[in-house]
Amino acid sequence: MGRSYKFQIRNDNIYQALDLQDMQKVIPAILTSDPEDLRAKLQLFKGESEWMHIDIMDGRFVPNVSVSVRDLLAPEGLAGDFRLEIHLMVQNPQAYLADCKAVGASRIIIHQEAAGDIEKALREMKAYGLQAGIALNPATPADAITRYTNDVASVLVMAVNPGSQGQEFMPSVLEKIPAIKKDFAQVLIGVDGGVGEENISQILQAGAEYAVVGSKIFAADDPKEAFKKLEGMIE
Ligand code: DX5
Ligand code: ZN
């Protein structure tokens, strides 16, 4: 805690002056279909983690269905205690943006592979004052997002196929990081899926600014300890 985040928005809405040194390097991921479980997991990390990654699934873009974005509002408004990164694994991301704004999200990540006008959705996010992010499935090459260079503040490199926790990390996706860095002057790169003690250093060394961790934190006996241990491994 106590980290500072200096995201400044230029007139043309490109995020500048990213204070990468202070960026939280491990972000816990909550993937659940149970609003009560969502609440309990947020409660557990209150005061422990500034950022939380919330996985939203529509049963179309991926087979599973999760809680809805609006579930983040109820019941005690816990969401306000965090900076939320909402990962929209949905076919029609534009339909979710107003709700993301309503729950006070900081960063929204949509998929390159989603349907609809991705560029329009990214611009709408920025118009809402949200950090715009784009995710790449393992099979999607880095150059699939080159056209969005001016519209995104962050790129999420998926190291598993989206849709569930506890899958095996695919190291080959790390090869995309230098290519993304070359195309995007200033961008936050996150890696999501299959991250744990055995690969977290490798991910940060490959140039990612942060890693998203689900099961290796939440399926641990002591999730807060597991989170701290991972953070300690990269400091
Ligand atoms: C995968 C999700 C991930 C997931 C990570 O569909 O986008 O964020 O929650 O969980 P682990 O770390 O278990 O792969
Ligand atoms: Zn995710």
Coordinates of C-alpha atoms and ligand atoms in Angstrom, one line a residue:
M1 CA 0.0 0.0 0.0
G2 CA 1.0 3.6 -0.1
R3 CA 2.2 3.4 -3.7
S4 CA 1.5 6.3 -5.9
Y5 CA 0.1 6.1 -9.3
K6 CA 0.7 8.9 -11.7
F7 CA -1.4 8.5 -14.7
Q8 CA -1.9 11.7 -16.5
I9 CA -4.1 12.2 -19.4
R10 CA -3.0 14.3 -22.3
N11 CA -5.5 16.4 -24.3
D12 CA -5.7 13.8 -26.9
N13 CA -6.4 11.2 -24.2
I14 CA -3.3 9.2 -24.5
Y15 CA -2.1 8.2 -21.1
Q16 CA 1.3 9.6 -20.4
A17 CA 3.8 9.8 -17.7
L18 CA 3.1 6.3 -16.4
D19 CA 5.0 5.9 -13.2
L20 CA 6.0 2.4 -13.8
Q21 CA 8.3 2.0 -10.9
D22 CA 5.4 2.4 -8.5
M23 CA 3.0 0.1 -10.4
Q24 CA 1.6 -2.8 -8.3
K25 CA 3.3 -5.8 -9.8
V26 CA 1.0 -8.6 -8.6
I27 CA -2.8 -8.1 -9.0
P28 CA -5.1 -10.7 -7.4
A29 CA -7.8 -12.0 -9.8
I30 CA -11.3 -12.8 -8.7
L31 CA -13.2 -15.2 -11.1
T32 CA -16.5 -16.3 -9.7
S33 CA -20.2 -16.7 -10.5
D34 CA -21.2 -16.2 -6.8
P35 CA -21.8 -12.6 -5.7
E36 CA -21.2 -13.6 -2.1
D37 CA -17.9 -15.2 -3.0
L38 CA -16.9 -12.0 -4.8
R39 CA -17.8 -10.0 -1.7
A40 CA -15.8 -12.3 0.6
K41 CA -12.7 -12.2 -1.6
L42 CA -12.8 -8.4 -1.8
Q43 CA -13.3 -8.2 1.9
L44 CA -10.3 -10.4 2.4
F45 CA -8.0 -8.1 0.4
K46 CA -9.3 -4.8 1.7
G47 CA -6.2 -2.9 2.9
E48 CA -3.9 -5.6 1.4
S49 CA -4.1 -4.9 -2.3
E50 CA -4.8 -1.6 -3.9
W51 CA -5.7 -3.1 -7.3
M52 CA -8.0 -6.1 -7.9
H53 CA -8.6 -7.8 -11.2
I54 CA -12.2 -8.8 -11.7
D55 CA -13.0 -11.4 -14.4
I56 CA -16.4 -10.9 -16.2
M57 CA -17.6 -13.7 -18.5
D58 CA -20.8 -13.8 -20.6
G59 CA -21.1 -17.5 -21.5
R60 CA -20.6 -16.5 -25.2
F61 CA -17.1 -15.2 -25.6
V62 CA -16.1 -17.9 -23.2
P63 CA -18.3 -20.9 -22.1
N64 CA -18.5 -19.9 -18.4
V65 CA -20.7 -17.1 -16.8
S66 CA -19.5 -14.9 -14.0
V67 CA -21.0 -12.4 -11.6
S68 CA -22.1 -9.2 -13.3
V69 CA -20.3 -5.9 -13.2
R70 CA -23.2 -4.5 -11.1
D71 CA -22.6 -7.1 -8.5
L72 CA -19.6 -5.0 -7.5
L73 CA -22.0 -2.4 -6.2
A74 CA -23.6 -4.5 -3.6
P75 CA -24.0 -4.8 -0.7
E76 CA -21.5 -2.6 1.1
G77 CA -20.0 -0.9 -1.9
L78 CA -16.7 -2.7 -1.2
A79 CA -15.5 -1.9 -4.7
G80 CA -14.8 1.7 -3.6
D81 CA -11.9 0.4 -1.5
F82 CA -9.9 -0.7 -4.5
R83 CA -8.7 0.2 -7.9
L84 CA -10.5 -2.2 -10.1
E85 CA -9.2 -3.7 -13.3
I86 CA -12.2 -5.2 -15.0
H87 CA -11.4 -7.9 -17.5
L88 CA -14.3 -8.2 -19.9
M89 CA -14.2 -11.7 -21.5
V90 CA -17.4 -10.9 -23.3
Q91 CA -18.6 -10.8 -26.9
N92 CA -20.0 -7.3 -26.8
P93 CA -17.8 -5.2 -24.5
Q94 CA -19.5 -1.9 -25.3
A95 CA -22.6 -3.0 -23.5
Y96 CA -20.7 -3.2 -20.2
L97 CA -18.9 0.1 -20.2
A98 CA -21.5 2.2 -18.5
D99 CA -21.8 -0.3 -15.7
C100 CA -18.0 -0.4 -15.3
K101 CA -18.0 3.4 -15.0
A102 CA -20.9 3.2 -12.5
V103 CA -19.0 0.9 -10.2
G104 CA -16.0 3.2 -10.2
A105 CA -13.6 1.0 -12.2
S106 CA -10.1 2.4 -13.0
R107 CA -9.1 0.2 -15.9
I108 CA -11.2 -1.8 -18.3
I109 CA -9.7 -4.5 -20.5
I110 CA -11.6 -5.8 -23.6
H111 CA -10.5 -8.5 -25.9
Q112 CA -9.0 -8.0 -29.4
E113 CA -11.0 -11.1 -30.4
A114 CA -14.4 -9.7 -29.2
A115 CA -17.1 -8.7 -31.7
G116 CA -18.1 -5.2 -32.6
D117 CA -16.2 -2.1 -33.1
I118 CA -13.2 -2.4 -30.8
E119 CA -11.8 1.0 -31.6
K120 CA -15.1 2.6 -30.8
A121 CA -15.3 0.8 -27.5
L122 CA -11.7 1.9 -26.6
R123 CA -12.6 5.5 -27.4
E124 CA -15.7 5.3 -25.3
M125 CA -13.7 4.0 -22.4
K126 CA -11.5 7.0 -22.6
A127 CA -14.5 9.3 -22.9
Y128 CA -15.7 7.8 -19.6
G129 CA -12.3 8.6 -18.1
L130 CA -11.4 4.9 -17.7
Q131 CA -8.0 3.5 -18.6
A132 CA -8.5 1.5 -21.8
G133 CA -6.8 -1.9 -22.0
I134 CA -6.8 -4.6 -24.6
A135 CA -6.2 -8.3 -24.1
L136 CA -4.7 -10.8 -26.5
N137 CA -5.6 -14.5 -26.4
P138 CA -2.5 -16.8 -26.6
A139 CA -3.1 -17.5 -30.3
T140 CA -3.5 -13.8 -31.3
P141 CA -0.2 -12.3 -32.5
A142 CA 1.1 -9.0 -31.1
D143 CA 0.6 -7.2 -34.4
A144 CA -3.2 -7.7 -34.2
I145 CA -3.4 -4.6 -32.0
T146 CA -0.9 -2.3 -33.8
R147 CA -3.8 -0.3 -35.1
Y148 CA -4.9 0.6 -31.5
T149 CA -1.6 2.2 -30.6
N150 CA -3.2 5.6 -29.9
D151 CA -6.1 4.2 -28.0
V152 CA -4.8 1.9 -25.3
A153 CA -3.0 2.5 -22.0
S154 CA -2.5 -1.1 -21.3
V155 CA -2.1 -4.5 -22.9
L156 CA -3.0 -7.8 -21.2
V157 CA -1.1 -10.8 -22.6
M158 CA -3.1 -13.9 -21.9
A159 CA -1.0 -16.9 -20.9
V160 CA -4.0 -19.3 -20.9
N161 CA -7.1 -19.4 -23.0
P162 CA -9.6 -17.2 -21.1
G163 CA -12.5 -18.7 -19.2
S164 CA -11.3 -20.4 -16.0
Q165 CA -8.7 -20.4 -13.3
G166 CA -6.1 -23.0 -12.6
Q167 CA -4.9 -23.6 -16.1
E168 CA -1.3 -24.1 -17.2
F169 CA 0.9 -21.1 -18.0
M170 CA 2.1 -20.9 -21.7
P171 CA 5.6 -19.4 -21.6
S172 CA 5.7 -18.8 -25.4
V173 CA 3.3 -15.8 -25.0
L174 CA 6.1 -13.8 -23.4
E175 CA 7.7 -13.5 -26.8
K176 CA 5.0 -10.9 -27.7
I177 CA 6.1 -8.5 -25.0
P178 CA 9.1 -6.9 -26.9
A179 CA 7.0 -6.6 -30.0
I180 CA 4.3 -4.8 -28.1
K181 CA 6.9 -2.5 -26.4
K182 CA 8.3 -1.6 -29.8
D183 CA 4.9 -0.6 -31.2
F184 CA 3.5 1.2 -28.2
A185 CA 5.6 4.1 -26.9
Q186 CA 4.1 3.9 -23.4
V187 CA 2.0 1.1 -22.4
L188 CA 1.5 -1.1 -19.3
I189 CA 1.9 -4.7 -20.0
G190 CA 0.2 -7.3 -17.8
V191 CA 0.4 -11.1 -18.1
D192 CA -2.7 -13.1 -17.0
G193 CA -3.2 -16.8 -16.5
G194 CA -1.3 -19.6 -14.9
V195 CA 1.0 -17.2 -12.9
G196 CA 2.7 -18.4 -9.7
E197 CA 5.9 -18.6 -7.9
E198 CA 7.5 -20.7 -10.6
N199 CA 7.2 -18.1 -13.4
I200 CA 6.6 -14.7 -11.8
S201 CA 10.2 -13.6 -12.1
Q202 CA 10.4 -14.7 -15.7
I203 CA 7.3 -12.7 -16.5
L204 CA 8.7 -9.5 -15.0
Q205 CA 12.1 -10.1 -16.6
A206 CA 10.4 -10.5 -20.0
G207 CA 9.3 -6.9 -19.6
A208 CA 5.8 -7.1 -18.2
E209 CA 4.9 -4.4 -15.7
Y210 CA 2.6 -6.6 -13.7
A211 CA 1.1 -10.1 -13.4
V212 CA -2.4 -11.1 -12.6
V213 CA -2.8 -14.1 -10.3
G214 CA -6.0 -16.1 -9.6
S215 CA -5.8 -19.6 -8.2
K216 CA -2.2 -19.4 -6.9
I217 CA -3.6 -16.8 -4.5
F218 CA -7.2 -17.8 -3.9
A219 CA -6.8 -21.5 -3.8
A220 CA -3.9 -21.2 -1.3
D221 CA -4.4 -22.0 2.4
D222 CA -3.7 -18.4 3.2
P223 CA -4.5 -16.2 0.2
K224 CA -3.0 -13.0 1.8
E225 CA 0.3 -14.8 2.5
A226 CA 0.4 -16.2 -1.0
F227 CA -0.1 -12.7 -2.4
K228 CA 2.7 -11.2 -0.2
K229 CA 5.0 -14.0 -1.0
L230 CA 4.6 -13.4 -4.8
E231 CA 5.1 -9.7 -4.3
G232 CA 8.2 -10.4 -2.3
M233 CA 9.7 -12.5 -5.1
I234 CA 9.9 -9.5 -7.4
E235 CA 10.9 -6.7 -5.1
Ligands
DX5_1 C1 -8.7 -16.4 -17.1 C2 -8.9 -15.1 -16.3 C3 -7.7 -14.9 -15.4 C4 -7.8 -15.9 -14.2 C5 -6.4 -16.1 -13.6 O1 -9.8 -16.6 -17.9 O2 -8.9 -14.0 -17.2 O3 -7.7 -13.6 -14.9 O4 -8.7 -15.5 -13.2 O5 -6.5 -17.3 -12.8 P1 -5.2 -18.2 -12.8 O6 -4.1 -17.4 -12.1 O7 -5.6 -19.4 -11.9 O8 -4.9 -18.7 -14.1
ZN2 ZN -8.6 -12.1 -16.2

